[in-house]
Amino acid sequence: MIGGLFIYNHKGEVLISRVYRDDIGRNAVDAFRVNVIHARQQVRSPVTNIARTSFFHVKRSNIWLAAVTKQNVNAAMVFEFLYKMCDVMTAYFGKISEENIKNNFVLIYELLDEILDFGYPQNSETGALKTFITQTGIKSQSKEEQSQITSQVTGQIGWRREGIKYRRNELFLDVLESVNLLMSPQGQVLSAHVSGRVVMKSYLSGMPECKFGMNDKIVIDKQGKGGGNGCQSIAIDDCTFHQCVRLSKFDAERSISFIPPDGECELMRYRTTKDIILPFRVIPLVREVGRTKLEVKVVIKSNFKPSLLAQKIEVRIPTPLNTSGVQVICMKGKAKYKASENAIVWKIKRMAGMKESQISAEIELLPTNDKKKWARPPISMNFEVPFAPSGLKVRYLKVFEPKLNYSDHDVIKWVRYIGRSGIYETRC
Amino acid sequence: MEWANQLCENRQFGSKMTDSKYFTTTKKGEIFELKAELNSDKKEKKKEAVKKVIASMTVGKDVSALFPDVVNCMQTDNLELKKLVYLYLMNYAKSQPDMAIMAVNTFVKDCEDANPLIRALAVRTMGCIRVDKITEYLCEPLRKCLKDEDPYVRKTAAVCVAKLHDINAQLVEDQGFLDTLKDLISDSNPMVVANAVAALSEIAESHPNSNLLDLNPQSINKLLTALNECTEWGQIFILDCLANYTPRDDRESQSICERVTPRLSHANSAVVLSAVKVLMKFMEMLPKDLDYYSTLLKKLAPPLVTLLSAEPELQYVALRNINLIVQKRPEILKHEMKVFFVKYNDPIYVKLEKLDIMIRLASQANIAQVLAELKEYATEVDVDFVRKAVRAIGRCAIKVEQSAERCVSTLLDLIQTKVNYVVQEAIVVIKDIFRKYPNKYESVIATLCENLDSLDEPEARAAMIWIVGEYAERIDNADELLESFLEGFHDESTQVQLQLLTAIVKLFLKKPTETQELVQQVLSLATQDSDNPDLRDRGYIYWRLLSTDPVAAKEVVLAEKPLISEETDLIEPTLLEELICHIGTLASVYHKPPSAFVEGSRGVMHKRLPARTGSGESTESPDVGTAAGGSAPEAAPSIIPSQGDLLGDLLNLDMAPPTTSGPPPPTTGMQMGGMDLLGGGLDSLMGDESEPLGGDIGGSPAMGAGFGAAPAVMPASLNAPVGGGLGDLFDLGGVGMPMGAYIPPKIVWLPAMKAKGLEISGTFARRAGVIQMELILTNKAMSVMTDFAIQFNRNSFGLAPAGPLQVLTPLGPNQTIEVSLPLSTVGPVMKMDPLNNLQVAVKNNIDVFYFSCQYPISMLFVEDGKMERQVFLATWKDIPNDNESQFQIKDCHLNSDAASSKLQGSNIFTIAKRTVEGQDMLYMSIKLSNGIWVLAELRVQAGNSNYTISLKCRAPEVSQCVFQCYEAVLKN
């Protein structure tokens, strides 16, 4: 299991050091600093073995978090734990930065004591932790309160406490998708997939039993009718759920039922690869005119309903390292050559569906005697569209709370779809 | 919607705190000031002071002097302060054991507190205080907490048992905590169950033979129920524990699989990977024609692909595991090639792993796409990645015949770029392509020769030389080219030297008239001016071959080479099986068995996949123990020994063609006992520890399969006659529980008189396959001793320290420290007299001291020393009778079975037993760490306490030592 946990700043000074196992000595702290943080080369692996001690690290801005062990631990678990630890810290004090960590070191030690016991991760749901790790001094809890805390921390529904009350029962569903594309210069789709998340923010009283439904092909086909109501179904390659969802029920009936944590949670993640709506198509044309000049023309076409508007469109056209000057002409938006990033960045605020726009640039090159050819990195794109590129639709989210007297109809529900670009690249 | 609202609130919350000021106090006399503050009456001031102490502790300052003052703050009702004091205690209690006792009372009291949070806090902290004197006081509070009414306290107490076990295992057993822990598996609270499982699994790991985790269908059922209800972490503990279970039959296996599959949709990747581990393991037991089997295969692919959208670090772990899964069951991901395409922004470690998997998945169906991708990658920036991409193109050519032509032309394009490392890499792979498709692409040789001058890496130079030698008849100026290499012969690496030698001999055989001088020159360089034994040996072989019978030389050196197979760098099958049992863990990330990187007894236990059995049949449980695992080598029919051979071929064949077509000269020694003691030792050294020598050419066939200290490696000749071996292996399982290896009592090696006050006594032991020198260092001088180091003189079996002498703290006057030093057998070899003599030098800050000691040769007996029956018979006959020696062991009162099981503990394996006229004859085999086999016949007559033993060995020198071991083992 995890033998120790260290947090360093970018200089390699240790900010937090908590040792759980006897086989980890103080020298481990230095070993990681010398061999990883101060290493000359770029880090080649997130797992490093130094003198039979294994170090797992993740980096958040310029803070290093390292877990140390001498045993054959579950590596996936260690990384999941480190991410979780970052989530918990963010939930408590915001951004993970040197200043915040120094400001909250007592709190961090208290958290580390609670969520990692002898190197075994324990309940790390922020909702539960916030009930008893507060840092606002001791609250004299009554006996009932105390046992409520402990039963929540260890209980079957560790993510929600009893007795939550809201005057207005309300819930928000966000379907957030990122669409990824790799396209060849000729316009052939090399790979494309959507990874989506359903984020739920709920303000519901009591212990509400929820059931979520979407246009999952398997479910629609099972119901048999399909098609008649005009609802297109989609094939989901794979999905994973928040720990509140009853997985055995999903496995057996493919129904998604759960008691949600209070506030925000990521209910589900999914991935689709079939019938993806690619919101934009990029058509590049790069011509080398002699050894000192490049001509680049890029056309982008939007491919969705004309009534919808895409936002925050950004096209990034890489330029060679020996670029000396760039002239750009674009029909829409603004384009600029950014020498520090070696790219032409073209920004368009809004663009409706079924439109087309174009940019052309002349790139002057300094002559070099470098034999190696320019690697021609792909042209990448960023955007945001108000629909789900996978075609996913929320069909229902039913709420039942048998003990309190509000029904499904009394709950106010909001649904929103946002499609963003993930890694959206076209080779040129 | 205001999603950011909460975030802002938290920021404000954070900025209110200004704990960072504690990090900045670096005044002199600080400790003094802190002392005053700690003893202040004001609660706030006290708390502030403790915070400062903790901050100093974090940055590595020694604040142990404040121990009594901090402990005084422990008695408080302020929970925050209490936690801080506990944190301090955990860090410093060990250095102040006497003072730590002051804290005991508070712990005992806190364990009775009305607030369950305080009870749990006390029991949690207690276990982290590693002071022997205290541990005993903590048993009673712990016992109470294990039965506490509050689940939060119980789950904390469960982990505390594991902590206590780590400090004092005997105490935990004596106090009966293990039974209480077992009861907790049936607890009503899922989190208590999960922690109990975690604690038990850990304790069981250090007792490989105990039946601690008594997994049976009932307890499995309980675990599966808890699985649905506990936290994500708890699910991981339970799944990892389930993976150690072996179901009785395929029906049970299927029902467990059915209940585990829902976990594949968990958001936590570690839960998913642990579930995959259970499924991959239990799937082995399912009949392949079962519908469920194929359903399960289909279900595994999507979650594995989903893991690739996790954060990069987890992607890396997932990819390393997928690499194993693809080798074990290629069918699972065969249609998912596209998801392994490299993204421009992937971190380099993800890129390299993806590339590896792409090649494994390449097939005729997707080769066009793969090649297009690889070509793209070959123009990237990162050198390692580009190299690997180039190599991958070559591997595609070898794997998919239809694509070979396109691959070759792609490689030629890349050579035209003249980028140095691309060219070198391309030449290395083109050589492999020549091996696979002889007489097809030789037209490119001209292009390759143009780049001769730019090659500066040994591997590329060796490859190019091989090509020149192999196709000497088609290259007009082959002799000039090779001659140019010869000029700097002694500056070349061994790899290149060996290759050059072979290439010139080939050239000579092809064009004898013009090259006589050249061959003379290289032979004299290799045999007279080189101190590399491999090179010399090969030189002599060629020389004799050429001088005695040139026709035979031609037949041997220019013989037709066997084709190379398509898959390279596959993980050796037994290791792969073991790694599959470790999916998700570090072992699967390193692709090494846990014993390769975990110290001590933990993780040395080898896991194996279960065998396929129908209902009703019983299976051997994979976790029966080390000795059984080691002594029954690979009964599973799925392991094909010939594959190991192929692998070996691949790695050295293509670099050394002539040595493989005939019987390879440098390898004959290792198979059975060795021609002489040292020769045998050297050869098997190379076989067993191939890693450092991996690039060399003169290795043995086992080299390719070798993997560090992987015990699974067997010499190829042993695997060959597997025929009836299966039955033999199983009936021997009944010999009895193996006992531990014999360890002689410690004796004084270096008296204090002779070493300025340093006394060293010690012994040797072999624990779980690792040879250890166990030392007790005592300082009988007045001053402190530091800077210990140890070194061995050359010795008969190449014993050498595998690591530095771990004496971390200075050794004060009258202090004693016990150290155990792992030894390796890869050191320099020199025959000693007596054979088992070891000369040791120990250094400390005062001086260097020398002493010599003798080790029992039994610690060199390796775990895979069990010979096949047929091999034993053949070998016994084969060894000349002159090499047989007979001994008498007097006054031994064991019967033959007891003797045999006792001997097995020291890796002396009974192969067969025969009873003739009331006399039991036991036939035994022993393998030494340097590959020498010793065969023995032990005669035991009922009612006679004198045993007769005959030893046969190709190196009769060892017999005397081996006999001494028999005597020592049997009489202890």
mmCIF file of N, CA and C in Angstrom, chain B residues 9 39 43 84 200 206 292 320-321 346 395 499 513 527 645 649 721 732 851 889:
data_model
loop_
_atom_site.group_PDB
_atom_site.id
_atom_site.type_symbol
_atom_site.label_atom_id
_atom_site.label_comp_id
_atom_site.label_asym_id
_atom_site.label_seq_id
_atom_site.Cartn_x
_atom_site.Cartn_y
_atom_site.Cartn_z
ATOM 1 N N GLU B 9 -16.565 30.842 -3.113
ATOM 2 C CA GLU B 9 -16.728 30.758 -1.665
ATOM 3 C C GLU B 9 -15.499 30.142 -1.025
ATOM 4 N N ASN B 39 4.251 25.687 26.615
ATOM 5 C CA ASN B 39 3.868 25.589 28.017
ATOM 6 C C ASN B 39 2.996 26.763 28.456
ATOM 7 N N LYS B 43 -4.762 28.752 25.471
ATOM 8 C CA LYS B 43 -5.015 27.650 24.527
ATOM 9 C C LYS B 43 -4.606 28.037 23.116
ATOM 10 N N LEU B 84 -3.067 17.384 15.843
ATOM 11 C CA LEU B 84 -1.716 17.864 15.571
ATOM 12 C C LEU B 84 -0.701 17.178 16.473
ATOM 13 N N LEU B 200 -6.385 -8.362 6.192
ATOM 14 C CA LEU B 200 -6.079 -9.797 6.131
ATOM 15 C C LEU B 200 -5.205 -10.123 4.922
ATOM 16 N N SER B 206 2.536 -11.861 4.090
ATOM 17 C CA SER B 206 3.810 -12.147 4.754
ATOM 18 C C SER B 206 3.822 -13.547 5.369
ATOM 19 N N TYR B 292 -21.274 -18.036 -22.794
ATOM 20 C CA TYR B 292 -20.913 -16.988 -21.850
ATOM 21 C C TYR B 292 -19.483 -16.514 -22.057
ATOM 22 N N ARG B 320 0.008 -0.138 -20.172
ATOM 23 C CA ARG B 320 0.943 -1.209 -19.797
ATOM 24 C C ARG B 320 0.174 -2.503 -19.573
ATOM 25 N N ASN B 321 -1.008 -2.381 -18.984
ATOM 26 C CA ASN B 321 -1.816 -3.579 -18.738
ATOM 27 C C ASN B 321 -2.430 -4.123 -20.023
ATOM 28 N N ASP B 346 -0.223 13.800 -26.748
ATOM 29 C CA ASP B 346 -0.020 12.773 -25.723
ATOM 30 C C ASP B 346 1.356 12.934 -25.094
ATOM 31 N N ARG B 395 8.930 -4.170 -37.964
ATOM 32 C CA ARG B 395 8.209 -5.284 -37.366
ATOM 33 C C ARG B 395 6.933 -5.600 -38.132
ATOM 34 N N GLN B 499 30.504 -9.734 -34.458
ATOM 35 C CA GLN B 499 29.862 -9.729 -35.759
ATOM 36 C C GLN B 499 30.893 -9.605 -36.873
ATOM 37 N N THR B 513 40.150 -16.608 -52.207
ATOM 38 C CA THR B 513 41.422 -16.192 -52.794
ATOM 39 C C THR B 513 41.880 -14.824 -52.331
ATOM 40 N N THR B 527 41.818 -13.733 -31.126
ATOM 41 C CA THR B 527 42.320 -14.759 -30.209
ATOM 42 C C THR B 527 43.501 -14.296 -29.379
ATOM 43 N N ASP B 645 12.344 -21.263 -27.104
ATOM 44 C CA ASP B 645 13.468 -21.478 -28.000
ATOM 45 C C ASP B 645 13.481 -20.450 -29.110
ATOM 46 N N ASP B 649 16.206 -17.814 -30.126
ATOM 47 C CA ASP B 649 16.726 -17.743 -31.478
ATOM 48 C C ASP B 649 16.750 -16.322 -31.972
ATOM 49 N N PRO B 721 11.951 -32.674 -23.059
ATOM 50 C CA PRO B 721 11.253 -33.949 -22.956
ATOM 51 C C PRO B 721 10.106 -33.889 -21.958
ATOM 52 N N LEU B 732 4.207 -35.959 -6.948
ATOM 53 C CA LEU B 732 5.184 -35.498 -5.986
ATOM 54 C C LEU B 732 4.639 -34.455 -5.048
ATOM 55 N N PHE B 851 37.948 -10.702 6.904
ATOM 56 C CA PHE B 851 37.771 -11.999 7.545
ATOM 57 C C PHE B 851 37.293 -12.976 6.478
ATOM 58 N N ILE B 889 26.057 -41.013 6.467
ATOM 59 C CA ILE B 889 25.560 -40.065 7.469
ATOM 60 C C ILE B 889 25.148 -40.898 8.667
#
